[in-house]
């Protein structure tokens, strides 16, 4: 059993929901990224989603776009991101997935990249612009390497797509709670409950809900419906505002703990 | 020779190129778009409606014109111009915008969005949106807004909202990112009129089909005037819509074809948009294509004097036809394009768009090496009024 399966299995036994924070590798620096991951783990993160910066992130809103631009401006490379995962893995067993786009991965070489990810102790990957239809080589390489393939579902996904996406996914399924780009929102979508129910009828995989979850109240609402809440922009914005604050990791950890609280109740 | 009438395949592939690399939210929309388009393509009523508007609103067919003085000057092959610059709004872009807005209406969409580089696609889209009374928002990089201020004004005059995009290189690539973000957010109401043979399937197919009229007309026209097919077709290639539009009807003929990319400050300088010179296979804006990128897979910033050619990727069908050795791809530098811009203006009384001037630059190189009884047909994809302010700053000696 992989680290992600094991974690969700433990959560289920405890009657808890998962907390999945997202941060951008290299923002504000690679060293800080390691500290932030460890702080998030300490705050109750069950899976860490680590963004690998891409120049043209067409599924991301302004907050995560800006974080990616900061990371690239710092000179963050694909090799640096892998080294950062490796550095975390030396100190922690927290499950980690990479979130990025196809082009950097394909440029590195799909098989080489997947092998490198497995070697350094990464657990899974989510490529935002890779639907299952285009993913046969990716799935094969990932499964051979023992890595989880997380795919997205969205409010626009109909029955046949829910089936295809859940079949292609391992570890968990990521439900994008509303049509749009990543970013903070004031409220959750009304369709969240019915869609999670519909996905549940197709799969036993845990369902994580993301896009727009920004407050402990949102997290509490998601905990009642799904198996995990993903929080990205609300954390990434605070990292952006914190900049070079020497206590950044501690402060982000405190915010994360507020979000994780309702999920562990 | 493979006829490309059967391409793309069911998965939206031209050989190994193309496909549909988009966030999940868009997948169902692209399925719906493809179904609606395939139905429209077979519908006589739709095709009649489209040809009616192309004739009476756009002004098709556009003529082919024998460029006699340019031919004499270059001293080789006979040069014919396909006058897409005479289409309403001044470029070929309206052919596709008209087709897609009829599709949008058929699908019951009420809001139109589009990206634009040089502004020609934006103007064409704003025009057809005004014509049918639909809300219209155009995304344009702020760098392009600065160099194409006239087109920004035209779009606003036509009632469109022009939204500047300040990320990345602030050009076409970034405008497409932002338009896709809009579409992914406003999925129910909005139709995205994509401007080139790029993006996720079915866009490369839809845009090609709507631009194919250029070559269909040109083939009949040259047969009528010359009694034979041309020896060589030449067109500039940004995303690749005017070129595929001219070439497609001739693919099964024994006719040479040359696509001209933007050589910018020269290939060695790294400041260009010649994807077939320096690009590698990658995924950009939903399609597997040749992309200018760095060693880490970050999309490279491109440079061209021409906003319409200033883009990091090239359409999937072009990638395929290049692999098949069916189309040859060359490039023209900024300097060569500016010279051709002036040459055509002075010899023929036609000010070409800077994009089209790249194609004319290739004619300048190629015509003198050909015999006088040979024929070149070049696509004059747009008129140059939009470029005169920018050109005036770069051309010395004109007061």
mmCIF file of C-alpha atoms in Angstrom, chain A residues 53-61 65 72 76-79 102-104 106-107 128-134 152-158 161 165 176 178-181, chain B residues 11 13 19-29 31-32 167 173-174 177-178 180-181 184-185 187 280-286 288 291 293-299:
data_model
loop_
_atom_site.group_PDB
_atom_site.id
_atom_site.type_symbol
_atom_site.label_atom_id
_atom_site.label_comp_id
_atom_site.label_asym_id
_atom_site.label_seq_id
_atom_site.Cartn_x
_atom_site.Cartn_y
_atom_site.Cartn_z
ATOM 1 C CA UNK A 53 6.247 26.242 -11.670
ATOM 2 C CA UNK A 54 5.292 26.564 -15.351
ATOM 3 C CA UNK A 55 5.480 29.717 -17.445
ATOM 4 C CA UNK A 56 1.919 29.410 -18.810
ATOM 5 C CA UNK A 57 -0.381 28.057 -16.072
ATOM 6 C CA UNK A 58 -3.726 28.387 -17.831
ATOM 7 C CA UNK A 59 -5.762 26.734 -15.068
ATOM 8 C CA UNK A 60 -4.457 29.013 -12.340
ATOM 9 C CA UNK A 61 -5.840 32.274 -11.054
ATOM 10 C CA UNK A 65 0.226 32.512 -11.300
ATOM 11 C CA UNK A 72 10.721 31.084 -11.919
ATOM 12 C CA UNK A 76 13.686 27.482 -9.803
ATOM 13 C CA UNK A 77 14.252 24.587 -12.204
ATOM 14 C CA UNK A 78 12.642 21.179 -12.532
ATOM 15 C CA UNK A 79 15.809 19.641 -11.073
ATOM 16 C CA UNK A 102 2.532 18.643 -19.219
ATOM 17 C CA UNK A 103 5.247 20.623 -20.935
ATOM 18 C CA UNK A 104 7.986 20.691 -18.255
ATOM 19 C CA UNK A 106 7.515 16.048 -21.318
ATOM 20 C CA UNK A 107 10.574 18.205 -21.885
ATOM 21 C CA UNK A 128 -3.635 19.911 -14.789
ATOM 22 C CA UNK A 129 -3.714 19.870 -18.590
ATOM 23 C CA UNK A 130 -3.542 16.102 -18.955
ATOM 24 C CA UNK A 131 -6.956 14.426 -19.165
ATOM 25 C CA UNK A 132 -7.090 10.594 -19.103
ATOM 26 C CA UNK A 133 -7.665 10.504 -22.878
ATOM 27 C CA UNK A 134 -4.101 11.735 -23.485
ATOM 28 C CA UNK A 152 -9.429 16.053 -12.005
ATOM 29 C CA UNK A 153 -13.193 16.047 -12.157
ATOM 30 C CA UNK A 154 -15.242 19.213 -12.559
ATOM 31 C CA UNK A 155 -18.850 20.412 -12.352
ATOM 32 C CA UNK A 156 -19.024 20.051 -16.142
ATOM 33 C CA UNK A 157 -17.987 16.368 -16.039
ATOM 34 C CA UNK A 158 -20.806 14.114 -17.162
ATOM 35 C CA UNK A 161 -16.229 11.262 -17.976
ATOM 36 C CA UNK A 165 -11.564 9.721 -14.736
ATOM 37 C CA UNK A 176 -12.692 20.919 -8.805
ATOM 38 C CA UNK A 178 -16.474 25.065 -9.396
ATOM 39 C CA UNK A 179 -15.835 25.937 -13.023
ATOM 40 C CA UNK A 180 -12.988 28.404 -13.122
ATOM 41 C CA UNK A 181 -9.360 28.859 -12.232
ATOM 42 C CA UNK B 11 -8.830 11.817 -31.165
ATOM 43 C CA UNK B 13 -4.636 13.994 -34.036
ATOM 44 C CA UNK B 19 -4.998 16.243 -29.284
ATOM 45 C CA UNK B 20 -6.764 17.789 -26.349
ATOM 46 C CA UNK B 21 -4.587 18.801 -23.399
ATOM 47 C CA UNK B 22 -6.893 20.901 -21.266
ATOM 48 C CA UNK B 23 -8.196 21.049 -17.700
ATOM 49 C CA UNK B 24 -11.119 18.725 -17.044
ATOM 50 C CA UNK B 25 -13.638 21.571 -16.870
ATOM 51 C CA UNK B 26 -13.198 22.211 -20.609
ATOM 52 C CA UNK B 27 -13.415 18.607 -21.773
ATOM 53 C CA UNK B 28 -17.209 18.465 -21.866
ATOM 54 C CA UNK B 29 -17.350 21.856 -23.618
ATOM 55 C CA UNK B 31 -17.076 17.509 -26.767
ATOM 56 C CA UNK B 32 -20.172 19.686 -27.199
ATOM 57 C CA UNK B 167 1.488 38.552 -17.746
ATOM 58 C CA UNK B 173 0.477 33.526 -25.865
ATOM 59 C CA UNK B 174 -0.571 35.344 -22.728
ATOM 60 C CA UNK B 177 -3.963 31.905 -21.449
ATOM 61 C CA UNK B 178 -6.337 34.589 -20.220
ATOM 62 C CA UNK B 180 -8.932 30.121 -21.690
ATOM 63 C CA UNK B 181 -9.191 31.177 -18.025
ATOM 64 C CA UNK B 184 -13.140 27.807 -17.988
ATOM 65 C CA UNK B 185 -14.955 30.214 -15.637
ATOM 66 C CA UNK B 187 -18.681 27.731 -19.273
ATOM 67 C CA UNK B 280 10.870 21.183 -29.903
ATOM 68 C CA UNK B 281 7.861 18.945 -29.503
ATOM 69 C CA UNK B 282 5.825 20.170 -26.555
ATOM 70 C CA UNK B 283 2.353 20.889 -25.256
ATOM 71 C CA UNK B 284 1.033 24.425 -25.433
ATOM 72 C CA UNK B 285 -2.537 25.698 -25.207
ATOM 73 C CA UNK B 286 -4.095 22.278 -25.395
ATOM 74 C CA UNK B 288 0.941 18.763 -28.875
ATOM 75 C CA UNK B 291 7.073 24.913 -29.283
ATOM 76 C CA UNK B 293 10.930 26.539 -25.068
ATOM 77 C CA UNK B 294 13.932 26.452 -22.771
ATOM 78 C CA UNK B 295 15.731 23.343 -21.528
ATOM 79 C CA UNK B 296 13.360 23.185 -18.576
ATOM 80 C CA UNK B 297 10.179 23.171 -20.655
ATOM 81 C CA UNK B 298 9.263 26.780 -19.883
ATOM 82 C CA UNK B 299 7.717 28.455 -22.922
#
